Amino acid sequence: MKSLINYLDYFKKSSAAIKARVSISWSKAISVDKLFNGTVSQIDQQIADQKDVVYIFVGENTQGEKAIDVGQTSNSLLERTKQHLQNGDYLEGYSYNQMVYCGKVTANICVDRELLEQIEGIIIQHFVANVSKSGYYLCNDSKTNECKKSLVRYIVNRNMPNGLKRLLSWFIIIRKTKDEL
C-alpha cells in the first residue's frame, strides 16, 4: 500500500509539471445584436453553440473609438453572451457595432475551467502588452494578475479573421513565472 501512495504522490508531482500546448481555432466575428435576437445564419448558430471556448468582444463608442473584452466559458458562447447582455454594459460604453469572435480551444490536456481561465488571462496579458499598438481600450485588464502559475506552454491561434490578425499574435509563448524558476 505504501508503494502505491508513493507512486500516486510521484504521479501528481510529475503531471503538475506538464504544460498545455493549446490551439485556438477562431471563427469570423458574429454580430452581437443578431446573436441576441436569434437572427444569425445557421453557420453562426453552430459557432454560437460551441462550448469550452474563449471569446473576444469588440465594440465602438460614439466617437468611433474601439474596445475589446476577453472572456471564456465552458457553457455555449450564445448562453454566455446572453448573460453579458443581461448584466448590462459589458463593453463600458462601447455599445456600437458590437461583434464577438469565438475561439474553440483544444489542448494536449483536459480543457476545463481552470485551463480556460489561464488562456483568458494570457490573452488579456498579451493585449495589455500590445494595447497601445492596437488602439483599442481593454475593458477587463484587471484580470491580468489572475495567472500566477501558468498551466500553458504556448498558444497557437489558427484561422484568425482579418480583424483579429491585427490584435492577436498567431503564436504566444508563455515565459516562466518567478515561482517556476
Coordinates of C-alpha atoms in Angstrom, one line a residue:
M1 CA 0.0 0.0 0.0
K2 CA 2.8 2.4 0.8
S3 CA 4.4 2.0 -2.6
L4 CA 1.0 2.8 -4.2
I5 CA 0.8 6.0 -2.2
N6 CA 4.4 6.9 -3.2
Y7 CA 3.5 6.2 -6.8
L8 CA 0.4 8.4 -6.6
D9 CA 2.4 11.2 -5.0
Y10 CA 5.0 10.9 -7.7
F11 CA 2.3 10.9 -10.4
K12 CA 0.7 14.1 -9.0
K13 CA 4.0 15.9 -8.9
S14 CA 5.1 14.9 -12.4
S15 CA 1.8 15.5 -14.0
A16 CA 1.7 19.0 -12.5
A17 CA 4.8 19.8 -14.5
I18 CA 3.1 19.0 -17.8
K19 CA 2.4 22.2 -19.7
A20 CA -0.5 22.5 -22.1
R21 CA 0.1 23.0 -25.8
V22 CA -3.1 25.0 -26.7
S23 CA -4.6 25.6 -30.1
I24 CA -7.4 28.0 -30.6
S25 CA -9.4 27.9 -33.8
W26 CA -11.1 31.3 -34.3
S27 CA -14.3 32.0 -36.1
K28 CA -15.3 35.1 -38.0
A29 CA -16.9 37.8 -36.0
I30 CA -20.6 37.5 -35.2
S31 CA -22.9 40.5 -34.7
V32 CA -23.9 40.6 -31.0
D33 CA -27.3 42.1 -31.9
K34 CA -28.1 39.3 -34.4
L35 CA -26.8 36.7 -31.9
F36 CA -29.0 38.1 -29.1
N37 CA -32.1 38.5 -31.4
G38 CA -31.7 35.0 -32.9
T39 CA -31.3 36.3 -36.4
V40 CA -27.9 34.7 -37.2
S41 CA -27.2 32.3 -40.0
Q42 CA -27.0 28.6 -39.5
I43 CA -23.2 28.6 -39.6
D44 CA -23.1 31.5 -37.0
Q45 CA -25.6 29.5 -34.8
Q46 CA -23.2 26.5 -34.9
I47 CA -20.4 28.7 -33.8
A48 CA -22.5 30.2 -31.0
D49 CA -23.5 26.7 -29.8
Q50 CA -19.8 25.7 -29.2
K51 CA -18.7 25.1 -25.6
D52 CA -15.2 25.3 -24.0
V53 CA -14.3 28.5 -25.8
V54 CA -12.6 31.8 -25.3
Y55 CA -14.2 34.8 -26.9
I56 CA -13.3 38.4 -27.7
F57 CA -16.0 41.1 -27.8
V58 CA -15.2 44.2 -29.8
G59 CA -17.3 47.4 -30.0
E60 CA -17.1 51.1 -30.6
N61 CA -18.3 54.3 -28.8
T62 CA -20.0 57.3 -30.4
Q63 CA -16.6 58.8 -31.3
G64 CA -15.6 55.6 -33.2
E65 CA -13.0 54.5 -30.6
K66 CA -12.8 50.8 -30.1
A67 CA -12.8 48.5 -27.1
I68 CA -12.2 44.8 -26.5
D69 CA -13.2 42.4 -23.7
V70 CA -11.8 38.9 -23.4
G71 CA -13.6 36.0 -21.7
Q72 CA -14.1 32.3 -21.5
T73 CA -16.9 29.8 -20.9
S74 CA -17.4 26.1 -20.6
N75 CA -21.1 26.8 -21.5
S76 CA -22.1 27.8 -25.0
L77 CA -21.0 31.2 -26.4
L78 CA -24.6 32.0 -27.0
E79 CA -25.5 31.4 -23.4
R80 CA -22.5 33.4 -22.1
T81 CA -23.3 36.3 -24.5
K82 CA -26.9 36.5 -23.2
Q83 CA -25.5 36.6 -19.6
H84 CA -23.3 39.5 -20.6
L85 CA -26.2 41.4 -22.2
Q86 CA -28.5 40.8 -19.2
N87 CA -25.8 42.1 -16.8
G88 CA -25.6 45.4 -18.7
D89 CA -22.8 47.4 -20.2
Y90 CA -20.1 44.8 -20.6
L91 CA -18.1 46.9 -23.0
E92 CA -18.1 50.0 -20.8
G93 CA -19.8 52.5 -23.2
Y94 CA -18.6 50.9 -26.4
S95 CA -22.1 49.8 -27.4
Y96 CA -22.0 50.3 -31.2
N97 CA -21.0 47.7 -33.9
Q98 CA -20.6 45.0 -31.2
M99 CA -19.1 41.8 -32.5
V100 CA -17.8 38.6 -30.9
Y101 CA -15.1 36.3 -32.0
C102 CA -15.3 32.7 -30.8
G103 CA -12.2 30.6 -30.3
K104 CA -12.6 26.8 -29.9
V105 CA -9.9 25.5 -27.5
T106 CA -8.1 22.2 -27.9
A107 CA -5.1 21.1 -25.9
N108 CA -3.0 18.1 -25.0
I109 CA -4.5 18.1 -21.5
C110 CA -8.1 18.3 -20.4
V111 CA -9.9 21.5 -21.4
D112 CA -11.6 22.6 -18.1
R113 CA -12.5 25.8 -16.4
E114 CA -9.0 26.2 -14.9
L115 CA -7.3 25.9 -18.3
L116 CA -9.9 28.3 -19.9
E117 CA -9.3 30.9 -17.2
Q118 CA -5.5 30.6 -17.8
I119 CA -5.9 31.1 -21.5
E120 CA -8.2 34.1 -20.9
G121 CA -5.6 35.7 -18.6
I122 CA -2.8 35.0 -21.1
I123 CA -4.7 36.7 -23.9
I124 CA -5.5 39.6 -21.7
Q125 CA -1.8 39.9 -20.8
H126 CA -1.0 39.8 -24.5
F127 CA -3.4 42.7 -25.1
V128 CA -2.1 44.7 -22.2
A129 CA 1.4 44.4 -23.6
N130 CA 0.2 45.4 -27.1
V131 CA -2.8 47.6 -26.4
S132 CA -1.0 50.9 -27.3
K133 CA -0.2 49.4 -30.7
S134 CA -3.8 48.2 -31.3
G135 CA -5.6 51.5 -30.5
Y136 CA -8.2 49.5 -28.5
Y137 CA -9.4 50.1 -25.0
L138 CA -9.1 46.9 -22.9
C139 CA -12.2 46.5 -20.7
N140 CA -11.0 43.7 -18.4
D141 CA -7.4 44.4 -17.8
S142 CA -7.9 43.8 -14.1
K143 CA -7.7 40.1 -14.8
T144 CA -4.0 40.2 -15.7
N145 CA -2.9 39.2 -12.3
E146 CA -5.0 36.1 -12.1
C147 CA -2.4 33.9 -13.8
K148 CA 0.1 33.2 -11.1
K149 CA 1.5 29.9 -12.3
S150 CA 0.7 29.0 -15.9
L151 CA -0.6 25.6 -17.0
V152 CA 0.1 26.7 -20.6
R153 CA 3.4 26.3 -22.5
Y154 CA 2.1 28.1 -25.6
I155 CA -0.9 29.1 -27.6
V156 CA -1.3 28.7 -31.4
N157 CA -4.1 30.9 -32.8
R158 CA -5.5 29.4 -36.0
N159 CA -7.9 30.6 -38.7
M160 CA -7.8 34.2 -37.4
P161 CA -10.1 36.5 -39.3
N162 CA -8.6 39.8 -40.5
G163 CA -10.0 41.8 -37.6
L164 CA -8.2 39.5 -35.1
K165 CA -4.9 39.4 -37.0
R166 CA -4.3 43.0 -36.1
L167 CA -4.9 42.3 -32.4
L168 CA -3.6 38.9 -31.7
S169 CA -0.3 37.1 -32.5
W170 CA -0.6 33.7 -34.2
F171 CA 1.8 32.2 -31.6
I172 CA 2.0 33.2 -27.9
I173 CA 4.7 31.5 -25.8
I174 CA 4.5 31.7 -22.1
R175 CA 7.6 32.6 -20.2
K176 CA 8.3 31.0 -16.8
T177 CA 7.0 32.9 -13.8
K178 CA 9.1 33.9 -10.8
D179 CA 7.5 31.0 -8.9
E180 CA 8.6 28.5 -11.6
L181 CA 12.3 29.5 -11.7

